[in-house]
mmCIF file of C-alpha atoms in Angstrom:
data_model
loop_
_atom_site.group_PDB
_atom_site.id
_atom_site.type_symbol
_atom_site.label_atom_id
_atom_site.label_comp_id
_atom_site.label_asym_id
_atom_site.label_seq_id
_atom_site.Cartn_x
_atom_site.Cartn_y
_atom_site.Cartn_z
ATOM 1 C CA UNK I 1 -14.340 -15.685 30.617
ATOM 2 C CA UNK I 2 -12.726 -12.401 30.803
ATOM 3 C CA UNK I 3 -9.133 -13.654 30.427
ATOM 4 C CA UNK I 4 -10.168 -16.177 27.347
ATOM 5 C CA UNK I 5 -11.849 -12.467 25.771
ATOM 6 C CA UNK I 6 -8.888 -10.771 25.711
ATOM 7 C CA UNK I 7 -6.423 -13.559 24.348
ATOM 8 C CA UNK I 8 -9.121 -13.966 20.779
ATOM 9 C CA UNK I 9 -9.168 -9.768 21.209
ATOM 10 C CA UNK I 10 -4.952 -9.654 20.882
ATOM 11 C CA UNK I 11 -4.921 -12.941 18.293
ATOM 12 C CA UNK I 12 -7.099 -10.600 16.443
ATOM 13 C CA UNK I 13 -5.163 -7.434 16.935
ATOM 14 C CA UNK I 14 -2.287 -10.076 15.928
ATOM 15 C CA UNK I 15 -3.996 -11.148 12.830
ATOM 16 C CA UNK I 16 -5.044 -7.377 11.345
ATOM 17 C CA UNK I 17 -1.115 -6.211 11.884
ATOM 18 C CA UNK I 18 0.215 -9.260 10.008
ATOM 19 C CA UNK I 19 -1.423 -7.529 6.598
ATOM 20 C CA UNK I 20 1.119 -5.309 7.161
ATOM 21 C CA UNK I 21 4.117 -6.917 7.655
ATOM 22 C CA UNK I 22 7.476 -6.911 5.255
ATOM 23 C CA UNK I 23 8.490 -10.420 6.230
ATOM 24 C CA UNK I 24 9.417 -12.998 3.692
ATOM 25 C CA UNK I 25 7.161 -16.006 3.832
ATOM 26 C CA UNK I 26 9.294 -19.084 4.943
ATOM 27 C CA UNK I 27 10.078 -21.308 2.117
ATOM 28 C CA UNK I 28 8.682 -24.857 3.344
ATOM 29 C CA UNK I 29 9.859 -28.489 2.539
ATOM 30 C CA UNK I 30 8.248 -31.530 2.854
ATOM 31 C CA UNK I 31 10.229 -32.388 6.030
ATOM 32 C CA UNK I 32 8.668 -29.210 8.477
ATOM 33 C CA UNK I 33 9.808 -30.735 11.729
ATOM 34 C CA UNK I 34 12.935 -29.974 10.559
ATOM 35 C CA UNK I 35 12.752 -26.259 10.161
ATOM 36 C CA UNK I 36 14.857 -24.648 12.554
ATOM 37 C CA UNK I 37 12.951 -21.480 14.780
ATOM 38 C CA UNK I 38 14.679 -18.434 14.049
ATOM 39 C CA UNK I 39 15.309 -16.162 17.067
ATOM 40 C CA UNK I 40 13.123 -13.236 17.899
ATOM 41 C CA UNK I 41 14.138 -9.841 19.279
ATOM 42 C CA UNK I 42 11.722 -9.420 21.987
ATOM 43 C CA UNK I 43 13.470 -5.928 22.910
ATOM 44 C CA UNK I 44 11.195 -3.136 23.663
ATOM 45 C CA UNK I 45 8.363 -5.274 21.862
ATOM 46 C CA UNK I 46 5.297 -2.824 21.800
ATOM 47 C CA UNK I 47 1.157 -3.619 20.769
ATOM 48 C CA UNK I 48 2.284 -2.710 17.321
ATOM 49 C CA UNK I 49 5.107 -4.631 15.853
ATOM 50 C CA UNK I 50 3.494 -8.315 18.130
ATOM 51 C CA UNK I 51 5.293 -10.588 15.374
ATOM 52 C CA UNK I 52 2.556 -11.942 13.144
ATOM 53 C CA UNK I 53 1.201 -15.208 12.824
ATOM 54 C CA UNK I 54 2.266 -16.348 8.876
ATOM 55 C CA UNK I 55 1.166 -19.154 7.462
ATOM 56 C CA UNK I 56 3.685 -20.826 6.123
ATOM 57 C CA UNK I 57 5.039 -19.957 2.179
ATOM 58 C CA UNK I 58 3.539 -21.762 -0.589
ATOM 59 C CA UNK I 59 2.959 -19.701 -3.212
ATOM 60 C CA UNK I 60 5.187 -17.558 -5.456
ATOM 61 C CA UNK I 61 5.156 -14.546 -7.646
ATOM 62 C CA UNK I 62 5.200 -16.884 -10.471
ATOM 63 C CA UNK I 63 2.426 -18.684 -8.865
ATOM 64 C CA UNK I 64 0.248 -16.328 -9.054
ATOM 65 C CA UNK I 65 0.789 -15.109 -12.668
ATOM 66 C CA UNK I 66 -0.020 -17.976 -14.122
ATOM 67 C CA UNK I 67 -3.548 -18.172 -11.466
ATOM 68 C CA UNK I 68 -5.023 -15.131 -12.112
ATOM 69 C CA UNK I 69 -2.594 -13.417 -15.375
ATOM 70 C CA UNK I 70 -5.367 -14.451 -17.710
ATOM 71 C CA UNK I 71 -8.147 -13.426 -15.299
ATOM 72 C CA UNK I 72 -6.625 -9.950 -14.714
ATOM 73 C CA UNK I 73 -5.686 -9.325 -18.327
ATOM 74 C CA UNK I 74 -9.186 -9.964 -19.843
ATOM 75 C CA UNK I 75 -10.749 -7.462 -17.084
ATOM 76 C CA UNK I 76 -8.011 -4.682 -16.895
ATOM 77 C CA UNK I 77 -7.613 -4.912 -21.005
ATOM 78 C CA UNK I 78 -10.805 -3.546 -21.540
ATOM 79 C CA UNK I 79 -10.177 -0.244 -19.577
ATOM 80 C CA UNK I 80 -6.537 0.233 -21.218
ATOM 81 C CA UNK I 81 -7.876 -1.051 -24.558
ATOM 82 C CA UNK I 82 -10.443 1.854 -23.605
ATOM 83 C CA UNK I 83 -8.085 4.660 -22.677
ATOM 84 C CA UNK I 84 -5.930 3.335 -25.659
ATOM 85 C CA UNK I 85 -2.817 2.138 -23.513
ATOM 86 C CA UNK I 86 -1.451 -1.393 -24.590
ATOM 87 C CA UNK I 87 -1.459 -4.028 -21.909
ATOM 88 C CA UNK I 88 0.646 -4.407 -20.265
ATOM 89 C CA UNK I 89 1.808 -1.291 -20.141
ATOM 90 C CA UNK I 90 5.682 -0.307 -19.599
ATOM 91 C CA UNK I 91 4.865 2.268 -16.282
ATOM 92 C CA UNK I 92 2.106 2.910 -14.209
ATOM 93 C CA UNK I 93 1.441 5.119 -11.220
ATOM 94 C CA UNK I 94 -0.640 4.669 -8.255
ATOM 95 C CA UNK I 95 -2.908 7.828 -7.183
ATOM 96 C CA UNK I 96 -4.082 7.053 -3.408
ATOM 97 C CA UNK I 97 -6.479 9.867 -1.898
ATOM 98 C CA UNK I 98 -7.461 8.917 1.805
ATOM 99 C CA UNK I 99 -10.644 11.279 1.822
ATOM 100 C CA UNK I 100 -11.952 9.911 -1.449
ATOM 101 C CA UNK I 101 -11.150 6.610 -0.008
ATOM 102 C CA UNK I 102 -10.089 6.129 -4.172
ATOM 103 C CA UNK I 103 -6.621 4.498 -5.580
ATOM 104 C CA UNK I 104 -6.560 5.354 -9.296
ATOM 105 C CA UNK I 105 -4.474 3.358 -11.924
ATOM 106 C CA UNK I 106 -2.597 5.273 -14.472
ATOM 107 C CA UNK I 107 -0.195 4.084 -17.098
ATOM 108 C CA UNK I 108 1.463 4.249 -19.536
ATOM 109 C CA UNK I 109 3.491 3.026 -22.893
ATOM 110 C CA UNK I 110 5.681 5.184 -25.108
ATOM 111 C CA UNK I 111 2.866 8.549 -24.815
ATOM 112 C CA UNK I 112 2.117 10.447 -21.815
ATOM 113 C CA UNK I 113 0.140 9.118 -18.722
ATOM 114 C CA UNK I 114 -3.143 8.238 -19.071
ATOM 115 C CA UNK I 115 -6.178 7.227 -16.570
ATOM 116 C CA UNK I 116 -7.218 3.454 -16.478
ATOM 117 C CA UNK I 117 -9.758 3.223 -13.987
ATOM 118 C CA UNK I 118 -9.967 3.860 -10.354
ATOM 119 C CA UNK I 119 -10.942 1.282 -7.179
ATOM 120 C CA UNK I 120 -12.316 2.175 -3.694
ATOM 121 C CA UNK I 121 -9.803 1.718 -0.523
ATOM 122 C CA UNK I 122 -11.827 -0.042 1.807
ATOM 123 C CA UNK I 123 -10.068 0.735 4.643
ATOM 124 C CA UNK I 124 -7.487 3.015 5.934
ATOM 125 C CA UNK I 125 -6.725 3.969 9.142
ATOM 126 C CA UNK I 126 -5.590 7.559 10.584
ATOM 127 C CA UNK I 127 -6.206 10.788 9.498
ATOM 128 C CA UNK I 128 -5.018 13.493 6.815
ATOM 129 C CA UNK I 129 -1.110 13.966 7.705
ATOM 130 C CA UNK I 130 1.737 11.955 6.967
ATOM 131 C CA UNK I 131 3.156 8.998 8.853
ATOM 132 C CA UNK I 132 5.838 10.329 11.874
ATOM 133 C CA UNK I 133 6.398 7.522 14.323
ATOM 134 C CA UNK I 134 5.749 3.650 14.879
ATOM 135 C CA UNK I 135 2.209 3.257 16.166
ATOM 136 C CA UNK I 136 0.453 6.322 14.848
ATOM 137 C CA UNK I 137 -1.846 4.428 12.936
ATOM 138 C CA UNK I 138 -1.261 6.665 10.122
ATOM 139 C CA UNK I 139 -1.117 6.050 6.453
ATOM 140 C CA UNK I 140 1.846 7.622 5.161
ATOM 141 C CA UNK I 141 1.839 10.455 2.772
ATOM 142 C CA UNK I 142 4.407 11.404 -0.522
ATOM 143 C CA UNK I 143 5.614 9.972 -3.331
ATOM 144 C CA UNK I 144 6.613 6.388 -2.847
ATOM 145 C CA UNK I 145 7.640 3.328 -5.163
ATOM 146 C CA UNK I 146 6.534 -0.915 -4.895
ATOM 147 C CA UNK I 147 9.559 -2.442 -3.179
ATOM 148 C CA UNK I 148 8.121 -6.057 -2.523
ATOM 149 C CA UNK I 149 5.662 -8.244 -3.729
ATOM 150 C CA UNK I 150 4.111 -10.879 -1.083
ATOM 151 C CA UNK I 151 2.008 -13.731 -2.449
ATOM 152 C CA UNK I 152 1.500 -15.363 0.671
ATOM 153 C CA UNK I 153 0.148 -12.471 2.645
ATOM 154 C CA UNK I 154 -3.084 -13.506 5.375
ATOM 155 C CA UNK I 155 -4.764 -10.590 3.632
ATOM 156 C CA UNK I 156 -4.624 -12.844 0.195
ATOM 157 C CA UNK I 157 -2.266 -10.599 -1.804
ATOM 158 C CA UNK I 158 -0.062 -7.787 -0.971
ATOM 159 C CA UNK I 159 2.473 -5.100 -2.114
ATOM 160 C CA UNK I 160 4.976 -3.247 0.162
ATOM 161 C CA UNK I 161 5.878 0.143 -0.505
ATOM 162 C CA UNK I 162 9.107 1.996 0.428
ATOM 163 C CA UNK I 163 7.926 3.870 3.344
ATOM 164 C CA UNK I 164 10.256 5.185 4.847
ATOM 165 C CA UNK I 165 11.632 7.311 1.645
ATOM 166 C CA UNK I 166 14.575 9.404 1.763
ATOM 167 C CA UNK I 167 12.092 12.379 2.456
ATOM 168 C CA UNK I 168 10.867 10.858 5.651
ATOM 169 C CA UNK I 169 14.245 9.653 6.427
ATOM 170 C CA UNK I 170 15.614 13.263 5.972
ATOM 171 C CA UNK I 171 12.892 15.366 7.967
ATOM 172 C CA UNK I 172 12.948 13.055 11.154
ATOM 173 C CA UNK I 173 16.645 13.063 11.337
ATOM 174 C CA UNK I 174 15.984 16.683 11.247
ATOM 175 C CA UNK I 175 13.704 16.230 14.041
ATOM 176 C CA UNK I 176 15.193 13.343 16.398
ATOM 177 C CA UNK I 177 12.684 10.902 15.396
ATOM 178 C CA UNK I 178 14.102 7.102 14.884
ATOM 179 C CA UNK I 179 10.994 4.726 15.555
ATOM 180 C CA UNK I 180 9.655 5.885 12.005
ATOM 181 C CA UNK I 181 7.954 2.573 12.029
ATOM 182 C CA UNK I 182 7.625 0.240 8.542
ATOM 183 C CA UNK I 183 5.356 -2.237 6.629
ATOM 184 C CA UNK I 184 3.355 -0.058 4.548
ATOM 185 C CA UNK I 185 1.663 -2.389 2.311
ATOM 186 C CA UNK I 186 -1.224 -1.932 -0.358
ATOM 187 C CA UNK I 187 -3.027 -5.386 0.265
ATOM 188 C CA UNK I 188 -6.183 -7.586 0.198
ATOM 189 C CA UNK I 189 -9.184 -8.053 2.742
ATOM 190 C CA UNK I 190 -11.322 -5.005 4.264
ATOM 191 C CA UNK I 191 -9.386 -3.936 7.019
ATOM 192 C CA UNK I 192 -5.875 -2.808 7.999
ATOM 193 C CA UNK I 193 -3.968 -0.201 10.238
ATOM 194 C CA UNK I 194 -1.383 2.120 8.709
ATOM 195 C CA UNK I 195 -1.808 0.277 5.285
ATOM 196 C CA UNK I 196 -4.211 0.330 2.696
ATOM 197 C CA UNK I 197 -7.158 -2.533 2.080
ATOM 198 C CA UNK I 198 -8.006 -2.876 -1.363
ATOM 199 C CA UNK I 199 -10.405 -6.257 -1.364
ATOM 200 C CA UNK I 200 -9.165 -8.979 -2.749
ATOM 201 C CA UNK I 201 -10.538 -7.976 -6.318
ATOM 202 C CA UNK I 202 -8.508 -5.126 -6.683
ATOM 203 C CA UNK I 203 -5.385 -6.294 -5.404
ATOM 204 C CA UNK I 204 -5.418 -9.367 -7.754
ATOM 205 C CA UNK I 205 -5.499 -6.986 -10.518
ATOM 206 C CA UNK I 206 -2.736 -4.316 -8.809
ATOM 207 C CA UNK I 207 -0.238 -7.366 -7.578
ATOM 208 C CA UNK I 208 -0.605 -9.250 -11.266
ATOM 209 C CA UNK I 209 -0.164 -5.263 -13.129
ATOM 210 C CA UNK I 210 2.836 -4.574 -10.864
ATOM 211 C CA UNK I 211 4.332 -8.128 -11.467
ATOM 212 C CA UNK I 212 4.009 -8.207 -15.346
ATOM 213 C CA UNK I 213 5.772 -4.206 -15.700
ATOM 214 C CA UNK I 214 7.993 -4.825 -12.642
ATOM 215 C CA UNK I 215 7.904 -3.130 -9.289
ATOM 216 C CA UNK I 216 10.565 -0.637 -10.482
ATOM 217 C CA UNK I 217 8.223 1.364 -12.637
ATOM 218 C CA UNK I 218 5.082 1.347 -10.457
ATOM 219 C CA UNK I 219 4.852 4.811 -8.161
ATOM 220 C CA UNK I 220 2.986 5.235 -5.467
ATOM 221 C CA UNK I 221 1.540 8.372 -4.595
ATOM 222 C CA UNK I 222 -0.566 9.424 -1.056
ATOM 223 C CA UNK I 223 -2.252 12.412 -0.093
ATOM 224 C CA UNK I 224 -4.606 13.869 2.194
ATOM 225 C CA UNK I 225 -7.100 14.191 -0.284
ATOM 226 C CA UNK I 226 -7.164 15.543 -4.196
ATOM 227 C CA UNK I 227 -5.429 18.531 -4.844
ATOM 228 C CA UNK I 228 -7.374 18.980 -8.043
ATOM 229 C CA UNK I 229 -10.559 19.714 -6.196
ATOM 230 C CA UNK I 230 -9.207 21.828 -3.533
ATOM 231 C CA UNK I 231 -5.402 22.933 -2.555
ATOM 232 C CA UNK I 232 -3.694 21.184 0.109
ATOM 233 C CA UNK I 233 -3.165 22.474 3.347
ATOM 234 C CA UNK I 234 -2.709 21.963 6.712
ATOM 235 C CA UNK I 235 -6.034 22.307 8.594
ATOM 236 C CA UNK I 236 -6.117 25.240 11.322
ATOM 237 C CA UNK I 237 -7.355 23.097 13.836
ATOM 238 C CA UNK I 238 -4.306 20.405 13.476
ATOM 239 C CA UNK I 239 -2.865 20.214 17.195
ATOM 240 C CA UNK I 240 0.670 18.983 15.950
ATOM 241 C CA UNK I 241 2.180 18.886 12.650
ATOM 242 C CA UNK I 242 5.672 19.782 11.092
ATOM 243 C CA UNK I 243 6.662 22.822 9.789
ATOM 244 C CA UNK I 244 8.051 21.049 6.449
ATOM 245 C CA UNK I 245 3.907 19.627 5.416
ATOM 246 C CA UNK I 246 3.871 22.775 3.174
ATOM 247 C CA UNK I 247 6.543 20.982 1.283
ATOM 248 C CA UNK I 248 5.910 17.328 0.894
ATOM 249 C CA UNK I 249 2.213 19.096 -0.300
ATOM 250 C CA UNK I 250 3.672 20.999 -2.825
ATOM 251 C CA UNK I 251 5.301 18.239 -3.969
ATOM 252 C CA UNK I 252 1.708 15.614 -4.057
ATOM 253 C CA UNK I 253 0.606 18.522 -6.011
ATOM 254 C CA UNK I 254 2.867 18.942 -8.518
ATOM 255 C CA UNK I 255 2.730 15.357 -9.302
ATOM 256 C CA UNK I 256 -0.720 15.067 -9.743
ATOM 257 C CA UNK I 257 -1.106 18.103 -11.338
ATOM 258 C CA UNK I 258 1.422 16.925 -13.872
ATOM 259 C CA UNK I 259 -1.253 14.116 -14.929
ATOM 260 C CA UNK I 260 -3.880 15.377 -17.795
ATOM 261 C CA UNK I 261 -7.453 16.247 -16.510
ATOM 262 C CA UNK I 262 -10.327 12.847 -15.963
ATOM 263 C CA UNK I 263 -13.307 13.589 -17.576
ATOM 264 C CA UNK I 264 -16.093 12.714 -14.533
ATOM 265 C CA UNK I 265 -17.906 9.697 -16.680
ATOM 266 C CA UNK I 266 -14.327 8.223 -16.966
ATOM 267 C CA UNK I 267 -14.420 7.005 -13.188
ATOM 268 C CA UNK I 268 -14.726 3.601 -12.817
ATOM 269 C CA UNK I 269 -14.204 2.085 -9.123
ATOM 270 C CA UNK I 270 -15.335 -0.766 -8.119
#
């Protein structure tokens, strides 16, 4: 009984990491057996990059515009007909706070930015501090853009974002680091590790947003938690952190801060 608990505990494990992963679903036929197995690199495999069980491919980007575009668009058009943004709109920009568990949607057309609405995360593992390694179950932190779009993700929709950026990139060359890990996705379902759960409500209207503008003018930004409340900072009582957080959190700041003021009885998450 023991043995037979811990093979459903790692299919689980198995499962919850698949959210996250950047792989292309396979593109099926009607002929399967004939699918060749790819090769896996099984080198220096670790709990946290176990390949994931996928499903295979069915659906496309496509697919799921013309499911849910008409769906999304009479829901999301009455908060941008309300903040008095056309839908679609031609940029929008992704505000994720981890300690307000909140991801607010702001857009915009030919004027400035202006706030849509907001949505709860549901999930989110780690703690305040950016992403440094594979396996540190954190959520990364900066300024970040939608590099993929997967409509066949196990956690119903998802979008990847380009963690690592060239700041992460830069600081742990600095530092020696090369297992920066990857897979950062914004995705579906209530739970996730390094990533961030959405529900499958909120994603449907993020995925269908991001695939009607394109993902080239969605940004993504993470922090800590909102620098319009309180400044951030690194804690006192953080054991390890880099000497460059000061920076990256002057630079959340300023981008928020660029963004106009949100009246309180203009929040409207889920």
């Amino acid at each position: 009984m023991k043995s037979r608990a811990k093979i459903i505990a790692v299919l689980a494990l198995s499962g919850l990491l698949g959210a996250c992963s950047g792989q292309k679903p396979t593109v099926t036929t009607a002929n399967i057996a004939a699918v060749k197995p790819q090769p896996r690199n099984l080198t220096n495999r670790t709990m946290y990059n176990i390949p994931p069980f996928r499903l295979p491919g069915q659906w496309t980007v496509g697919d799921i515009l013309q499911t849910y575009g008409a769906d999304v668009k009479g829901k999301l058009g009455y908060y941008f007909a309300k903040a008095k943004v056309p839908y679609p709109p031609r940029e929008a920009t992704l505000i994720a706070l981890k300690q307000e568990k909140k991801l607010e949607l702001w857009a915009r057309d030919s004027g400035g930015f202006r706030f849509i609405r907001d949505y709860y995360i549901l999930a989110a593992s780690g703690v305040a501090g950016p992403k440094l390694r594979q396996g540190d179950r954190q959520v990364p932190e900066g300024i970040y853009r939608i590099e993929e779009l997967n409509p066949n993700s196990h956690y119903h929709l998802s979008m990847k974002i380009n963690y690592p950026n060239e700041f992460d990139i830069f600081h742990a060359q600095q530092e020696g680091r090369t297992d920066l890990g990857s897979d950062i996705f914004i995705h579906g379902k209530t739970a996730s590790i390094g990533c961030l759960a959405m529900g499958d409500e909120a994603i449907k209207e993020l995925f269908v947003l991001t695939a009607q503008i394109g993902v080239q003018n969605v940004k993504v930004v993470i922090a800590p938690h909102d620098p319009r409340i309180y400044p951030l900072k690194v804690e006192a009582d953080t054991e390890e952190f880099p000497e460059w957080i000061p920076e990256l959190y002057a630079i959340i700041s300023r981008e928020i801060g660029a963004l106009p003021p949100v009246m309180k009885s203009a929040k409207t998450g889920l």
